[in-house]
DNA sequence: ATGATATTGGAATTATATGCCAAAAAAATC
DNA sequence: GATTTTTTTGGCATATAATTCCAATATCAT
């Protein structure tokens, strides 16, 4: 089993790195010259730092955000799933099945609810949702319950993880 | 009040556009030359299409993804919030207060649960979480209840919205 | 088929990224 | 506190990529 990401110890970020992370989390496709200008460094050290953050695994990737509604996915739902048994096999199988469904945007293993997983799914309409739920998800081995919430409005989404010591402790 | 995004009608995407959306959702910082190569177009029309998708609002932005744990945010929680009254004022105030909290990654107005909102928050540890919950969130006017779930593992995250007709209807 | 409209590909130009190295800054040592 | 060592920066040269323009091609409607 792969080791989890190393402890945060050893990652020392200065003001420049934090600024880079903050800006790239908001403007992932900004070019290096402008990024350098914004943080107050010349382009070469700025690029070196970005590469280092990528190589360190602090930056794990880049994504374009798309308007799901415009793409025809009018309905977003949160699905809370309960499993019968909490064995690694059950979980691994469920996760593999769910990963094969393109409608699933997110899958989190959670505690604190009566559920084991929370899925976030996007579909065209309620018919598609019903189909996904009844014909795909509830048929996965071990699934004993599913509770649906629908997203009425996205108030905040894709907000940057604080890279400054916003949260002193 | 601002009008919601126009109906999906009128957005006609061909094979190239769909490929662009799919690739950029996975590799948001890919350069135009490689993108062009992958979709089988020369760079100039490819770039034109990307710009068009951005201008149309189909692509709403770009984000770098960061490893929250590496940044010291070891704990991710889902918070279900109930409100006393469902008035626009209550909601607007809650949303503004929540938007001011950098730990809040996401805020969704939902139905189907006993809750009105689901928040996704990242914090350093349980002490920070307690502080956020008790001193910030539950003190917002109108909040009558909060139920916490903790994210044990991120199985899937930031998956692309289907741009192909994966989901025929 | 034919004309009108939209889209492409390639060349020229402009802008940006990248590698290199001397200079400056920061950190460690005495 | 001065000096050496280590790290980081800034600027230049070069390579790579973005952008614009337009003739050529493809698509669409009639």
Short mmCIF file of C-alpha atoms (C1' of nucleotides) in Angstrom, two decimals:
data_model
loop_
_atom_site.label_atom_id
_atom_site.label_comp_id
_atom_site.label_asym_id
_atom_site.label_seq_id
_atom_site.Cartn_x
_atom_site.Cartn_y
_atom_site.Cartn_z
CA UNK A 1 0.00 0.00 0.00
CA UNK A 2 1.46 3.39 -1.00
CA UNK A 3 2.65 5.64 1.75
CA UNK A 4 0.65 8.77 2.36
CA UNK A 5 2.18 12.13 1.48
CA UNK A 6 5.11 12.91 3.77
CA UNK A 7 4.45 15.06 6.81
CA UNK A 8 4.19 18.76 6.24
CA UNK A 9 7.42 19.08 8.16
CA UNK A 10 10.18 19.91 5.74
CA UNK A 11 8.00 22.02 3.52
CA UNK A 12 9.15 25.53 4.19
CA UNK A 13 7.43 28.13 2.15
CA UNK A 14 8.33 31.75 2.11
CA UNK A 15 6.27 34.71 1.11
CA UNK A 16 6.96 34.17 -2.59
CA UNK A 17 5.88 30.54 -2.57
CA UNK A 18 2.70 31.40 -0.74
CA UNK A 19 1.90 34.13 -3.20
CA UNK A 20 2.53 31.79 -6.10
CA UNK A 21 0.21 29.18 -4.63
CA UNK A 22 -2.45 31.74 -3.95
CA UNK A 23 -2.33 33.26 -7.42
CA UNK A 24 -2.14 29.96 -9.29
CA UNK A 25 -5.12 28.63 -7.34
CA UNK A 26 -7.13 31.56 -8.68
CA UNK A 27 -5.55 31.99 -12.10
CA UNK A 28 -4.17 28.64 -13.09
CA UNK A 29 -3.22 29.68 -16.59
CA UNK A 30 -1.51 32.97 -15.82
CA UNK A 31 1.76 33.23 -17.65
CA UNK A 32 5.04 33.24 -15.83
CA UNK A 33 5.94 36.80 -16.68
CA UNK A 34 2.79 38.21 -15.17
CA UNK A 35 3.00 35.87 -12.20
CA UNK A 36 6.56 37.04 -11.61
CA UNK A 37 5.48 40.64 -11.82
CA UNK A 38 2.64 40.14 -9.35
CA UNK A 39 4.80 38.53 -6.72
CA UNK A 40 7.67 40.91 -7.22
CA UNK A 41 10.30 38.60 -8.60
CA UNK A 42 11.93 38.34 -12.00
CA UNK A 43 10.69 35.60 -14.31
CA UNK A 44 13.50 33.09 -13.87
CA UNK A 45 13.37 32.58 -10.11
CA UNK A 46 9.59 32.69 -10.31
CA UNK A 47 9.49 29.86 -12.81
CA UNK A 48 12.01 27.90 -10.79
CA UNK A 49 9.77 28.17 -7.77
CA UNK A 50 6.68 27.08 -9.67
CA UNK A 51 8.55 24.04 -10.98
CA UNK A 52 9.79 23.25 -7.47
CA UNK A 53 6.24 23.42 -6.10
CA UNK A 54 5.10 21.08 -8.85
CA UNK A 55 7.98 18.68 -8.27
CA UNK A 56 7.46 18.74 -4.51
CA UNK A 57 3.89 17.70 -5.05
CA UNK A 58 2.55 20.83 -3.47
CA UNK A 59 0.93 21.72 -6.75
CA UNK A 60 -0.74 18.52 -7.89
CA UNK A 61 -2.17 19.67 -11.18
CA UNK A 62 -4.13 22.26 -13.10
CA UNK A 63 -7.75 22.25 -14.15
CA UNK A 64 -9.98 24.28 -16.39
CA UNK A 65 -13.35 24.97 -14.80
CA UNK A 66 -16.38 24.57 -17.01
CA UNK A 67 -19.97 25.67 -16.66
CA UNK A 68 -21.73 22.34 -16.13
CA UNK A 69 -25.15 23.80 -16.82
CA UNK A 70 -24.01 25.10 -20.19
CA UNK A 71 -22.80 21.65 -21.00
CA UNK A 72 -26.25 20.30 -20.36
CA UNK A 73 -25.71 19.03 -16.84
CA UNK A 74 -28.53 20.90 -15.18
CA UNK A 75 -28.69 18.85 -12.03
CA UNK A 76 -26.01 18.42 -9.40
CA UNK A 77 -26.63 16.09 -6.49
CA UNK A 78 -24.95 14.96 -3.33
CA UNK A 79 -25.41 11.30 -2.67
CA UNK A 80 -24.80 9.75 0.72
CA UNK A 81 -24.09 6.05 0.47
CA UNK A 82 -24.15 3.45 3.20
CA UNK A 83 -22.39 0.12 2.94
CA UNK A 84 -23.27 -3.16 4.57
CA UNK A 85 -19.80 -4.19 5.63
CA UNK A 86 -16.72 -2.08 6.07
CA UNK A 87 -14.20 -4.43 4.56
CA UNK A 88 -11.38 -3.29 2.29
CA UNK A 89 -12.78 -5.46 -0.51
CA UNK A 90 -16.20 -3.86 -0.33
CA UNK A 91 -14.66 -0.42 -0.36
CA UNK A 92 -12.21 -1.12 -3.13
CA UNK A 93 -14.93 -2.58 -5.31
CA UNK A 94 -17.28 0.31 -4.68
CA UNK A 95 -14.60 2.85 -5.43
CA UNK A 96 -13.66 1.16 -8.68
CA UNK A 97 -17.26 1.01 -9.84
CA UNK A 98 -17.85 4.62 -8.96
CA UNK A 99 -14.67 5.72 -10.67
CA UNK A 100 -16.02 4.27 -13.89
CA UNK A 101 -19.05 6.57 -13.82
CA UNK A 102 -18.28 9.83 -15.59
CA UNK A 103 -21.13 11.62 -13.81
CA UNK A 104 -19.30 11.28 -10.51
CA UNK A 105 -17.34 14.45 -9.87
CA UNK A 106 -16.21 13.60 -6.37
CA UNK A 107 -16.21 10.67 -3.99
CA UNK A 108 -15.26 11.11 -0.36
CA UNK A 109 -15.04 8.52 2.36
CA UNK A 110 -16.56 10.20 5.38
CA UNK A 111 -17.46 9.73 8.99
CA UNK A 112 -19.97 11.52 11.13
CA UNK A 113 -22.99 10.90 8.98
CA UNK A 114 -24.93 7.71 8.94
CA UNK A 115 -23.28 7.31 5.52
CA UNK A 116 -19.89 5.98 4.47
CA UNK A 117 -19.42 7.86 1.22
CA UNK A 118 -20.51 11.15 -0.18
CA UNK A 119 -20.65 11.41 -3.96
CA UNK A 120 -21.13 14.54 -5.96
CA UNK A 121 -22.71 13.83 -9.33
CA UNK A 122 -23.81 15.88 -12.32
CA UNK A 123 -26.59 14.77 -14.66
CA UNK A 124 -28.77 16.23 -17.34
CA UNK A 125 -32.08 15.90 -15.56
CA UNK A 126 -34.03 13.99 -12.96
CA UNK A 127 -34.59 11.07 -15.29
CA UNK A 128 -30.87 10.68 -15.71
CA UNK A 129 -30.44 10.95 -12.01
CA UNK A 130 -32.98 8.27 -11.33
CA UNK A 131 -31.30 6.05 -13.86
CA UNK A 132 -27.85 6.63 -12.37
CA UNK A 133 -29.07 6.00 -8.86
CA UNK A 134 -31.27 2.99 -9.45
CA UNK A 135 -29.45 1.25 -12.26
CA UNK A 136 -25.86 2.02 -11.44
CA UNK A 137 -25.08 3.10 -7.93
CA UNK A 138 -27.52 1.13 -5.80
CA UNK A 139 -26.58 -1.96 -7.76
CA UNK A 140 -23.01 -1.87 -6.60
CA UNK A 141 -22.33 -4.75 -4.25
CA UNK A 142 -22.61 -3.81 -0.61
CA UNK A 143 -24.60 -0.61 -1.02
CA UNK A 144 -27.42 -0.69 1.48
CA UNK A 145 -28.64 2.85 1.42
CA UNK A 146 -28.55 6.05 -0.59
CA UNK A 147 -29.80 9.46 0.40
CA UNK A 148 -29.98 12.27 -2.15
CA UNK A 149 -29.57 16.01 -1.74
CA UNK A 150 -29.85 18.32 -4.67
CA UNK A 151 -27.75 21.39 -5.15
CA UNK A 152 -30.02 24.39 -5.45
CA UNK A 153 -27.25 26.91 -5.83
CA UNK A 154 -23.46 26.96 -5.80
CA UNK A 155 -22.68 29.75 -3.38
CA UNK A 156 -18.94 29.21 -3.26
CA UNK A 157 -16.88 26.72 -5.21
CA UNK A 158 -13.25 25.99 -5.97
CA UNK A 159 -11.90 28.40 -3.40
CA UNK A 160 -8.17 28.47 -2.82
CA UNK A 161 -6.74 26.56 0.08
CA UNK A 162 -5.23 29.13 2.43
CA UNK A 163 -1.52 29.32 1.74
CA UNK A 164 -0.90 32.24 4.01
CA UNK A 165 -1.05 31.69 7.72
CA UNK A 166 -4.65 32.80 7.62
CA UNK A 167 -5.29 30.21 10.24
CA UNK A 168 -2.75 30.70 12.96
CA UNK A 169 -2.48 27.90 15.47
CA UNK B 1 -30.52 40.30 -9.40
CA UNK B 2 -28.21 38.92 -12.11
CA UNK B 3 -29.70 36.60 -14.65
CA UNK B 4 -28.59 33.00 -14.52
CA UNK B 5 -26.47 31.62 -17.32
CA UNK B 6 -28.44 31.42 -20.58
CA UNK B 7 -30.02 28.13 -21.52
CA UNK B 8 -27.77 25.51 -22.96
CA UNK B 9 -29.63 25.96 -26.22
CA UNK B 10 -27.40 27.73 -28.69
CA UNK B 11 -24.21 26.15 -27.46
CA UNK B 12 -23.22 23.80 -30.20
CA UNK B 13 -20.02 21.97 -29.60
CA UNK B 14 -18.33 19.75 -32.09
CA UNK B 15 -15.84 16.99 -31.53
CA UNK B 16 -12.93 19.46 -31.28
CA UNK B 17 -14.58 21.62 -28.66
CA UNK B 18 -15.45 18.60 -26.58
CA UNK B 19 -11.93 17.33 -26.76
CA UNK B 20 -10.59 20.71 -25.76
CA UNK B 21 -12.88 20.86 -22.76
CA UNK B 22 -11.98 17.37 -21.74
CA UNK B 23 -8.24 17.89 -22.01
CA UNK B 24 -8.23 21.29 -20.34
CA UNK B 25 -10.25 19.95 -17.44
CA UNK B 26 -7.48 17.43 -16.84
CA UNK B 27 -4.45 19.45 -17.88
CA UNK B 28 -5.34 23.08 -17.35
CA UNK B 29 -1.89 24.38 -18.12
CA UNK B 30 -1.14 22.40 -21.26
CA UNK B 31 0.26 24.61 -23.96
CA UNK B 32 -1.65 25.34 -27.10
CA UNK B 33 0.71 23.51 -29.38
CA UNK B 34 0.37 20.23 -27.54
CA UNK B 35 -3.35 20.72 -27.10
CA UNK B 36 -3.65 21.30 -30.85
CA UNK B 37 -1.63 18.19 -31.55
CA UNK B 38 -3.74 16.05 -29.25
CA UNK B 39 -7.03 17.08 -30.79
CA UNK B 40 -5.73 16.91 -34.33
CA UNK B 41 -5.89 20.54 -35.31
CA UNK B 42 -3.21 23.08 -36.07
CA UNK B 43 -2.38 25.61 -33.34
CA UNK B 44 -4.24 28.59 -34.73
CA UNK B 45 -7.76 27.19 -34.93
CA UNK B 46 -7.16 25.38 -31.67
CA UNK B 47 -6.32 28.60 -29.87
CA UNK B 48 -9.28 30.34 -31.46
CA UNK B 49 -11.56 27.64 -30.10
CA UNK B 50 -10.12 27.88 -26.61
CA UNK B 51 -10.64 31.63 -26.63
CA UNK B 52 -14.17 31.18 -27.89
CA UNK B 53 -14.95 28.72 -25.11
CA UNK B 54 -13.57 31.17 -22.58
CA UNK B 55 -15.51 34.08 -24.06
CA UNK B 56 -18.71 32.05 -24.23
CA UNK B 57 -18.38 31.35 -20.55
CA UNK B 58 -18.13 27.65 -21.07
CA UNK B 59 -14.70 27.73 -19.57
CA UNK B 60 -15.08 29.83 -16.43
CA UNK B 61 -11.51 29.81 -15.21
CA UNK B 62 -8.40 27.84 -14.42
CA UNK B 63 -7.12 26.58 -11.09
CA UNK B 64 -3.97 25.05 -9.75
CA UNK B 65 -4.68 22.19 -7.37
CA UNK B 66 -2.66 22.06 -4.20
CA UNK B 67 -2.06 19.36 -1.64
CA UNK B 68 -3.94 20.75 1.37
CA UNK B 69 -2.28 18.34 3.76
CA UNK B 70 1.15 19.48 2.70
CA UNK B 71 0.08 23.02 3.38
CA UNK B 72 -0.77 22.06 6.92
CA UNK B 73 -4.49 21.60 6.48
CA UNK B 74 -4.75 18.08 7.81
CA UNK B 75 -8.46 18.04 8.42
CA UNK B 76 -11.23 18.41 5.86
CA UNK B 77 -14.80 18.47 7.05
CA UNK B 78 -18.27 18.65 5.60
CA UNK B 79 -20.56 20.83 7.62
CA UNK B 80 -24.32 20.69 7.30
CA UNK B 81 -25.95 23.89 8.45
CA UNK B 82 -29.59 24.50 9.28
CA UNK B 83 -31.16 27.95 9.34
CA UNK B 84 -34.06 29.19 11.39
CA UNK B 85 -35.84 31.12 8.68
CA UNK B 86 -35.51 30.83 4.94
CA UNK B 87 -35.59 34.48 4.07
CA UNK B 88 -33.36 36.07 1.46
CA UNK B 89 -31.83 38.32 4.13
CA UNK B 90 -30.86 35.41 6.33
CA UNK B 91 -29.33 33.61 3.39
CA UNK B 92 -27.51 36.62 2.03
CA UNK B 93 -26.03 37.39 5.41
CA UNK B 94 -24.96 33.82 6.01
CA UNK B 95 -23.35 33.60 2.61
CA UNK B 96 -21.45 36.81 3.08
CA UNK B 97 -20.12 35.73 6.47
CA UNK B 98 -19.09 32.36 5.16
CA UNK B 99 -17.41 33.88 2.13
CA UNK B 100 -15.17 35.81 4.49
CA UNK B 101 -13.81 32.62 6.04
CA UNK B 102 -10.76 31.39 4.12
CA UNK B 103 -11.16 27.87 5.49
CA UNK B 104 -14.39 27.46 3.54
CA UNK B 105 -13.61 25.76 0.25
CA UNK B 106 -17.18 25.29 -0.88
CA UNK B 107 -20.66 26.34 0.12
CA UNK B 108 -23.70 24.77 -1.48
CA UNK B 109 -27.35 25.53 -0.90
CA UNK B 110 -28.99 22.14 -0.83
CA UNK B 111 -32.26 20.37 -0.39
CA UNK B 112 -33.01 16.83 0.62
CA UNK B 113 -31.13 16.83 3.90
CA UNK B 114 -32.41 18.29 7.07
CA UNK B 115 -29.83 20.98 6.35
CA UNK B 116 -29.91 24.08 4.19
CA UNK B 117 -26.22 24.44 3.41
CA UNK B 118 -23.30 22.14 3.04
CA UNK B 119 -19.89 23.65 3.63
CA UNK B 120 -16.57 22.03 2.90
CA UNK B 121 -13.83 23.37 5.13
CA UNK B 122 -10.13 22.71 5.61
CA UNK B 123 -8.36 23.30 8.90
CA UNK B 124 -5.09 22.43 10.56
CA UNK B 125 -6.45 20.23 13.31
CA UNK B 126 -9.44 19.50 15.48
CA UNK B 127 -8.77 22.47 17.70
CA UNK B 128 -8.96 24.77 14.72
CA UNK B 129 -12.10 23.03 13.64
CA UNK B 130 -13.72 23.49 17.00
CA UNK B 131 -12.77 27.12 16.97
CA UNK B 132 -14.13 27.65 13.46
CA UNK B 133 -17.36 25.89 14.26
CA UNK B 134 -18.07 27.34 17.68
CA UNK B 135 -16.66 30.82 17.35
CA UNK B 136 -17.37 31.58 13.73
CA UNK B 137 -19.98 29.53 12.01
CA UNK B 138 -22.54 28.80 14.72
CA UNK B 139 -22.42 32.46 15.67
CA UNK B 140 -23.74 33.58 12.32
CA UNK B 141 -27.24 34.92 12.70
CA UNK B 142 -29.95 32.39 11.93
CA UNK B 143 -27.82 29.27 12.24
CA UNK B 144 -29.76 26.80 14.34
CA UNK B 145 -27.87 23.61 13.76
CA UNK B 146 -24.59 22.21 12.49
CA UNK B 147 -23.68 18.63 11.82
CA UNK B 148 -20.09 17.67 11.06
CA UNK B 149 -18.68 14.89 8.91
CA UNK B 150 -14.98 14.42 8.52
CA UNK B 151 -13.31 13.38 5.34
CA UNK B 152 -11.38 10.20 5.95
CA UNK B 153 -10.10 9.86 2.40
CA UNK B 154 -10.49 11.63 -0.91
CA UNK B 155 -11.33 8.81 -3.27
CA UNK B 156 -12.06 10.98 -6.29
CA UNK B 157 -11.79 14.70 -6.63
CA UNK B 158 -11.87 17.35 -9.34
CA UNK B 159 -13.08 15.03 -12.03
CA UNK B 160 -13.94 16.49 -15.42
CA UNK B 161 -17.53 17.26 -16.21
CA UNK B 162 -18.50 14.98 -19.10
CA UNK B 163 -18.19 16.95 -22.31
CA UNK B 164 -18.83 14.02 -24.56
CA UNK B 165 -22.28 12.59 -24.75
CA UNK B 166 -21.26 10.09 -22.11
CA UNK B 167 -24.73 10.48 -20.78
CA UNK B 168 -27.11 10.08 -23.68
CA UNK B 169 -30.64 11.23 -23.03
"C1'" DA C 1 -24.21 21.98 -58.53
"C1'" DT C 2 -23.35 26.69 -57.02
"C1'" DG C 3 -22.70 30.49 -54.27
"C1'" DA C 4 -22.29 32.14 -49.52
"C1'" DT C 5 -20.35 31.42 -45.00
"C1'" DA C 6 -17.39 29.59 -41.78
"C1'" DT C 7 -13.11 27.27 -40.61
"C1'" DT C 8 -8.58 25.86 -41.38
"C1'" DG C 9 -3.36 25.83 -42.03
"C1'" DG C 10 0.86 28.05 -42.61
"C1'" DA C 11 4.03 31.98 -42.49
"C1'" DA C 12 5.53 36.11 -40.13
"C1'" DT C 13 5.68 38.44 -35.98
"C1'" DT C 14 5.46 39.05 -31.21
"C1'" DA C 15 5.62 37.26 -26.72
"C1'" DT C 16 6.96 33.92 -23.39
"C1'" DA C 17 9.68 30.11 -21.39
"C1'" DT C 18 13.99 28.18 -20.39
"C1'" DG C 19 18.94 27.50 -19.35
"C1'" DC C 20 23.08 29.64 -17.90
"C1'" DC C 21 26.13 32.27 -15.10
"C1'" DA C 22 27.89 36.19 -12.64
"C1'" DA C 23 26.25 39.00 -8.81
"C1'" DA C 24 23.72 39.56 -4.69
"C1'" DA C 25 21.66 37.91 -0.60
"C1'" DA C 26 21.18 34.88 3.18
"C1'" DA C 27 22.90 31.53 6.31
"C1'" DA C 28 26.39 29.36 8.79
"C1'" DT C 29 30.88 29.46 10.92
"C1'" DC C 30 34.47 31.16 13.36
"C1'" DG D 1 30.93 40.90 14.02
"C1'" DA D 2 33.61 39.60 10.07
"C1'" DT D 3 34.26 35.88 6.83
"C1'" DT D 4 33.26 31.88 4.36
"C1'" DT D 5 29.80 28.94 2.46
"C1'" DT D 6 25.46 28.18 0.51
"C1'" DT D 7 21.43 29.64 -1.66
"C1'" DT D 8 18.88 32.59 -4.53
"C1'" DT D 9 18.42 36.17 -7.72
"C1'" DG D 10 18.48 38.94 -12.18
"C1'" DG D 11 19.61 39.52 -16.80
"C1'" DC D 12 20.99 37.80 -21.15
"C1'" DA D 13 20.85 34.46 -25.00
"C1'" DT D 14 18.29 31.00 -27.02
"C1'" DA D 15 14.48 28.03 -27.74
"C1'" DT D 16 9.69 27.51 -27.67
"C1'" DA D 17 5.06 29.09 -27.89
"C1'" DA D 18 1.29 32.47 -28.81
"C1'" DT D 19 -0.86 35.44 -31.89
"C1'" DT D 20 -2.19 37.66 -36.17
"C1'" DC D 21 -3.24 37.61 -40.93
"C1'" DC D 22 -4.80 35.80 -45.15
"C1'" DA D 23 -5.22 32.64 -48.93
"C1'" DA D 24 -6.99 28.04 -49.36
"C1'" DT D 25 -10.24 24.64 -47.98
"C1'" DA D 26 -14.23 22.87 -46.21
"C1'" DT D 27 -19.06 23.27 -44.87
"C1'" DC D 28 -23.70 24.70 -45.40
"C1'" DA D 29 -27.79 26.29 -47.63
"C1'" DT D 30 -30.23 26.78 -51.70
#
